[in-house]
CSV table of C-alpha atoms in Angstrom, one decimal:
chain,number,residue,atom,x,y,z
A,13,UNK,CA,0.0,0.0,0.0
A,14,UNK,CA,1.5,3.4,-1.0
A,15,UNK,CA,1.7,6.2,1.6
A,16,UNK,CA,-0.3,8.4,-0.8
A,17,UNK,CA,-3.3,6.0,-0.4
A,18,UNK,CA,-3.2,6.3,3.4
A,19,UNK,CA,-2.8,10.1,3.4
A,20,UNK,CA,-5.7,10.5,0.9
A,21,UNK,CA,-7.9,9.4,3.7
A,22,UNK,CA,-9.7,6.1,4.5
A,23,UNK,CA,-12.7,6.4,2.2
A,24,UNK,CA,-15.5,3.9,2.2
A,25,UNK,CA,-14.7,3.0,-1.4
A,26,UNK,CA,-11.0,2.3,-0.6
A,27,UNK,CA,-12.1,0.1,2.3
A,28,UNK,CA,-14.3,-1.9,-0.1
A,29,UNK,CA,-11.5,-2.2,-2.7
A,30,UNK,CA,-9.0,-3.5,-0.2
A,31,UNK,CA,-11.7,-5.8,1.2
A,32,UNK,CA,-12.2,-7.3,-2.2
A,33,UNK,CA,-8.5,-7.8,-2.7
A,34,UNK,CA,-8.2,-9.6,0.7
A,35,UNK,CA,-11.4,-11.6,0.4
A,36,UNK,CA,-10.1,-12.8,-3.0
A,37,UNK,CA,-6.7,-13.7,-1.6
A,38,UNK,CA,-7.8,-15.2,1.8
A,39,UNK,CA,-11.6,-15.8,1.6
A,40,UNK,CA,-14.2,-13.9,3.5
A,41,UNK,CA,-13.7,-16.1,6.6
A,42,UNK,CA,-10.0,-15.8,6.3
A,43,UNK,CA,-10.1,-12.0,6.3
A,44,UNK,CA,-10.4,-10.0,9.5
A,45,UNK,CA,-11.1,-6.3,9.9
A,46,UNK,CA,-7.7,-6.2,11.5
A,47,UNK,CA,-6.1,-7.5,8.3
A,48,UNK,CA,-8.0,-4.8,6.3
A,49,UNK,CA,-6.9,-2.1,8.7
A,50,UNK,CA,-3.3,-3.3,8.6
A,51,UNK,CA,-3.4,-3.3,4.8
A,52,UNK,CA,-4.6,0.3,4.8
A,53,UNK,CA,-2.3,1.4,7.7
A,54,UNK,CA,-5.3,2.4,9.8
A,55,UNK,CA,-6.6,1.5,13.2
A,56,UNK,CA,-9.6,-0.8,13.5
A,57,UNK,CA,-11.6,2.1,14.9
A,58,UNK,CA,-11.2,3.9,11.6
A,59,UNK,CA,-12.7,0.8,9.9
A,60,UNK,CA,-15.5,0.7,12.4
A,61,UNK,CA,-16.4,4.3,11.5
A,62,UNK,CA,-17.6,2.9,8.1
A,63,UNK,CA,-18.4,-0.7,8.9
A,64,UNK,CA,-19.3,-2.3,12.2
A,65,UNK,CA,-18.7,-5.9,11.1
A,66,UNK,CA,-17.0,-7.8,8.4
A,67,UNK,CA,-20.5,-8.9,7.2
A,68,UNK,CA,-21.6,-5.3,6.9
A,69,UNK,CA,-18.5,-4.6,4.7
A,70,UNK,CA,-19.2,-7.8,2.7
A,71,UNK,CA,-22.7,-6.5,2.1
A,72,UNK,CA,-21.3,-3.2,0.8
A,73,UNK,CA,-19.0,-5.2,-1.6
A,74,UNK,CA,-21.8,-7.4,-2.9
A,75,UNK,CA,-24.7,-4.9,-3.1
A,76,UNK,CA,-23.7,-3.1,-6.4
A,77,UNK,CA,-23.5,-6.5,-8.2
A,78,UNK,CA,-26.8,-7.7,-6.7
A,79,UNK,CA,-28.4,-4.5,-8.0
A,80,UNK,CA,-27.1,-5.3,-11.5
A,81,UNK,CA,-28.1,-9.0,-11.2
A,82,UNK,CA,-31.6,-7.9,-10.1
A,83,UNK,CA,-31.9,-5.7,-13.2
A,84,UNK,CA,-30.7,-8.6,-15.4
A,85,UNK,CA,-33.3,-11.0,-13.9
A,86,UNK,CA,-36.1,-8.4,-14.2
A,87,UNK,CA,-35.2,-7.8,-17.9
A,88,UNK,CA,-34.9,-11.6,-18.6
A,89,UNK,CA,-38.3,-12.3,-17.0
A,90,UNK,CA,-39.9,-9.8,-19.4
A,91,UNK,CA,-38.8,-11.9,-22.5
A,92,UNK,CA,-41.1,-14.3,-24.2
A,93,UNK,CA,-40.2,-18.0,-23.9
A,94,UNK,CA,-37.9,-19.9,-21.6
A,95,UNK,CA,-35.0,-20.0,-24.1
A,96,UNK,CA,-35.2,-16.2,-24.8
A,97,UNK,CA,-35.2,-15.6,-21.0
A,98,UNK,CA,-32.3,-17.9,-20.4
A,99,UNK,CA,-30.3,-16.4,-23.3
A,100,UNK,CA,-30.9,-12.9,-22.1
A,101,UNK,CA,-29.7,-13.8,-18.6
A,102,UNK,CA,-26.6,-15.6,-20.0
A,103,UNK,CA,-25.6,-12.6,-22.1
A,104,UNK,CA,-26.2,-10.1,-19.3
A,105,UNK,CA,-24.4,-12.2,-16.7
A,106,UNK,CA,-21.4,-12.9,-19.0
A,107,UNK,CA,-21.2,-9.1,-19.6
A,108,UNK,CA,-21.3,-8.4,-15.9
A,109,UNK,CA,-18.8,-11.1,-15.1
A,110,UNK,CA,-16.3,-10.1,-17.7
A,111,UNK,CA,-16.2,-6.6,-16.4
A,112,UNK,CA,-15.9,-7.7,-12.8
A,113,UNK,CA,-13.3,-10.4,-13.0
A,114,UNK,CA,-12.1,-10.2,-9.5
A,115,UNK,CA,-15.4,-9.9,-7.7
A,116,UNK,CA,-17.8,-12.3,-9.5
A,117,UNK,CA,-15.8,-15.5,-8.7
A,118,UNK,CA,-16.0,-14.5,-5.0
A,119,UNK,CA,-19.8,-14.5,-5.3
A,120,UNK,CA,-20.1,-18.1,-6.2
A,121,UNK,CA,-17.4,-19.8,-4.3
A,122,UNK,CA,-16.9,-18.3,-0.9
A,123,UNK,CA,-18.9,-19.8,2.0
A,124,UNK,CA,-19.1,-16.4,3.7
A,125,UNK,CA,-20.7,-14.9,0.6
A,126,UNK,CA,-23.1,-17.8,0.2
A,127,UNK,CA,-24.2,-17.4,3.8
A,128,UNK,CA,-24.8,-13.7,3.4
A,129,UNK,CA,-26.8,-14.4,0.3
A,130,UNK,CA,-29.0,-16.8,2.3
A,131,UNK,CA,-29.4,-14.3,5.1
A,132,UNK,CA,-30.5,-11.4,2.9
A,133,UNK,CA,-33.9,-12.7,1.8
A,134,UNK,CA,-34.2,-10.2,-1.1
A,135,UNK,CA,-30.9,-11.4,-2.5
A,136,UNK,CA,-31.7,-15.0,-2.0
A,137,UNK,CA,-35.0,-14.4,-3.9
A,138,UNK,CA,-33.0,-12.9,-6.9
A,139,UNK,CA,-30.7,-15.9,-6.9
A,140,UNK,CA,-33.6,-18.3,-7.0
A,141,UNK,CA,-35.3,-16.4,-9.8
A,142,UNK,CA,-32.0,-16.4,-11.7
A,143,UNK,CA,-31.6,-20.1,-11.4
A,144,UNK,CA,-35.2,-20.7,-12.3
A,145,UNK,CA,-34.8,-18.7,-15.5
A,146,UNK,CA,-32.0,-21.0,-16.6
A,147,UNK,CA,-33.6,-24.3,-15.3
A,148,UNK,CA,-36.8,-23.6,-17.1
A,149,UNK,CA,-35.1,-24.4,-20.4
A,150,UNK,CA,-35.2,-28.1,-19.4
A,151,UNK,CA,-37.8,-28.9,-16.8
A,152,UNK,CA,-36.7,-31.3,-14.0
A,153,UNK,CA,-33.5,-32.1,-12.3
A,154,UNK,CA,-31.5,-32.0,-15.5
A,155,UNK,CA,-32.4,-28.3,-16.0
A,156,UNK,CA,-31.6,-27.5,-12.4
A,157,UNK,CA,-28.2,-29.1,-12.7
A,158,UNK,CA,-27.5,-27.3,-15.9
A,159,UNK,CA,-28.5,-24.0,-14.4
A,160,UNK,CA,-26.1,-24.5,-11.5
A,161,UNK,CA,-23.3,-25.5,-13.9
A,162,UNK,CA,-23.9,-22.4,-16.0
A,163,UNK,CA,-23.9,-19.9,-13.2
A,164,UNK,CA,-21.0,-21.5,-11.2
A,165,UNK,CA,-19.1,-22.1,-14.4
A,166,UNK,CA,-19.4,-18.6,-15.7
A,167,UNK,CA,-18.5,-17.2,-12.3
A,168,UNK,CA,-15.5,-19.5,-11.9
A,169,UNK,CA,-14.3,-19.2,-15.5
A,170,UNK,CA,-14.1,-15.4,-15.3
A,171,UNK,CA,-11.6,-15.6,-12.4
A,172,UNK,CA,-9.0,-17.6,-14.3
A,173,UNK,CA,-5.9,-15.9,-15.6
A,174,UNK,CA,-6.2,-15.6,-19.4
A,175,UNK,CA,-3.2,-13.3,-19.9
A,176,UNK,CA,-4.1,-10.2,-21.8
A,177,UNK,CA,-7.5,-11.3,-23.0
A,178,UNK,CA,-9.8,-8.3,-23.1
A,179,UNK,CA,-13.3,-8.2,-21.6
A,180,UNK,CA,-15.1,-8.4,-24.9
A,181,UNK,CA,-13.3,-11.5,-26.0
A,182,UNK,CA,-13.8,-13.2,-22.7
A,183,UNK,CA,-17.5,-12.1,-22.7
A,184,UNK,CA,-18.0,-13.8,-26.1
A,185,UNK,CA,-16.5,-17.0,-24.9
A,186,UNK,CA,-18.5,-17.0,-21.7
A,187,UNK,CA,-21.7,-16.5,-23.7
A,188,UNK,CA,-20.9,-19.3,-26.1
A,189,UNK,CA,-20.1,-21.7,-23.2
A,190,UNK,CA,-23.2,-20.8,-21.3
A,191,UNK,CA,-25.4,-21.3,-24.4
A,192,UNK,CA,-23.7,-24.7,-25.2
A,193,UNK,CA,-24.4,-25.9,-21.6
A,194,UNK,CA,-28.1,-25.1,-21.9
A,195,UNK,CA,-28.4,-26.2,-25.5
A,196,UNK,CA,-29.2,-22.7,-26.8
A,197,UNK,CA,-28.5,-21.5,-30.3
A,198,UNK,CA,-26.6,-18.3,-31.0
A,199,UNK,CA,-28.8,-15.6,-32.5
A,200,UNK,CA,-28.1,-14.9,-36.2
A,201,UNK,CA,-26.7,-11.4,-35.4
A,202,UNK,CA,-23.8,-13.1,-33.7
A,203,UNK,CA,-24.2,-11.6,-30.2
């Protein structure tokens, strides 16, 4: 951490950024507020000024993405037909994931995040709606399994190191993989 960052003041946004870095490196459970304060060169009381608990900080990390996911789900639900709804969701989530490569993998794999998603009923409802949109392509257990594979696969795949692959190229590959998993065809316009 540079001295300039410390002297610029402990802003809420900087706390969130450092939390994401440490959550990614050590998991949510493996990251304490003390570790975050040490990384920033601050006292824990300076952290408590913005966030009383690690879970509150985690909520601040996740909330912007959940707002975007909620918008994606709402828009997908407005489409006609299960395949069109699922495709809209895959394209939107792949776009979101490709532009949030560090944060999205954290959402699907960290037990602390999964627990927070369960505790926040409105977020849990969005996740259920999201999974239902994908599972509806193939009713029954097979569709549910494919829905989980698509969402966890996209979230995990975006976190891999692909060198200098840009967001658009990664987005295209994520969309193609998600469509293949659900047996969806690519639209003629190539999106």
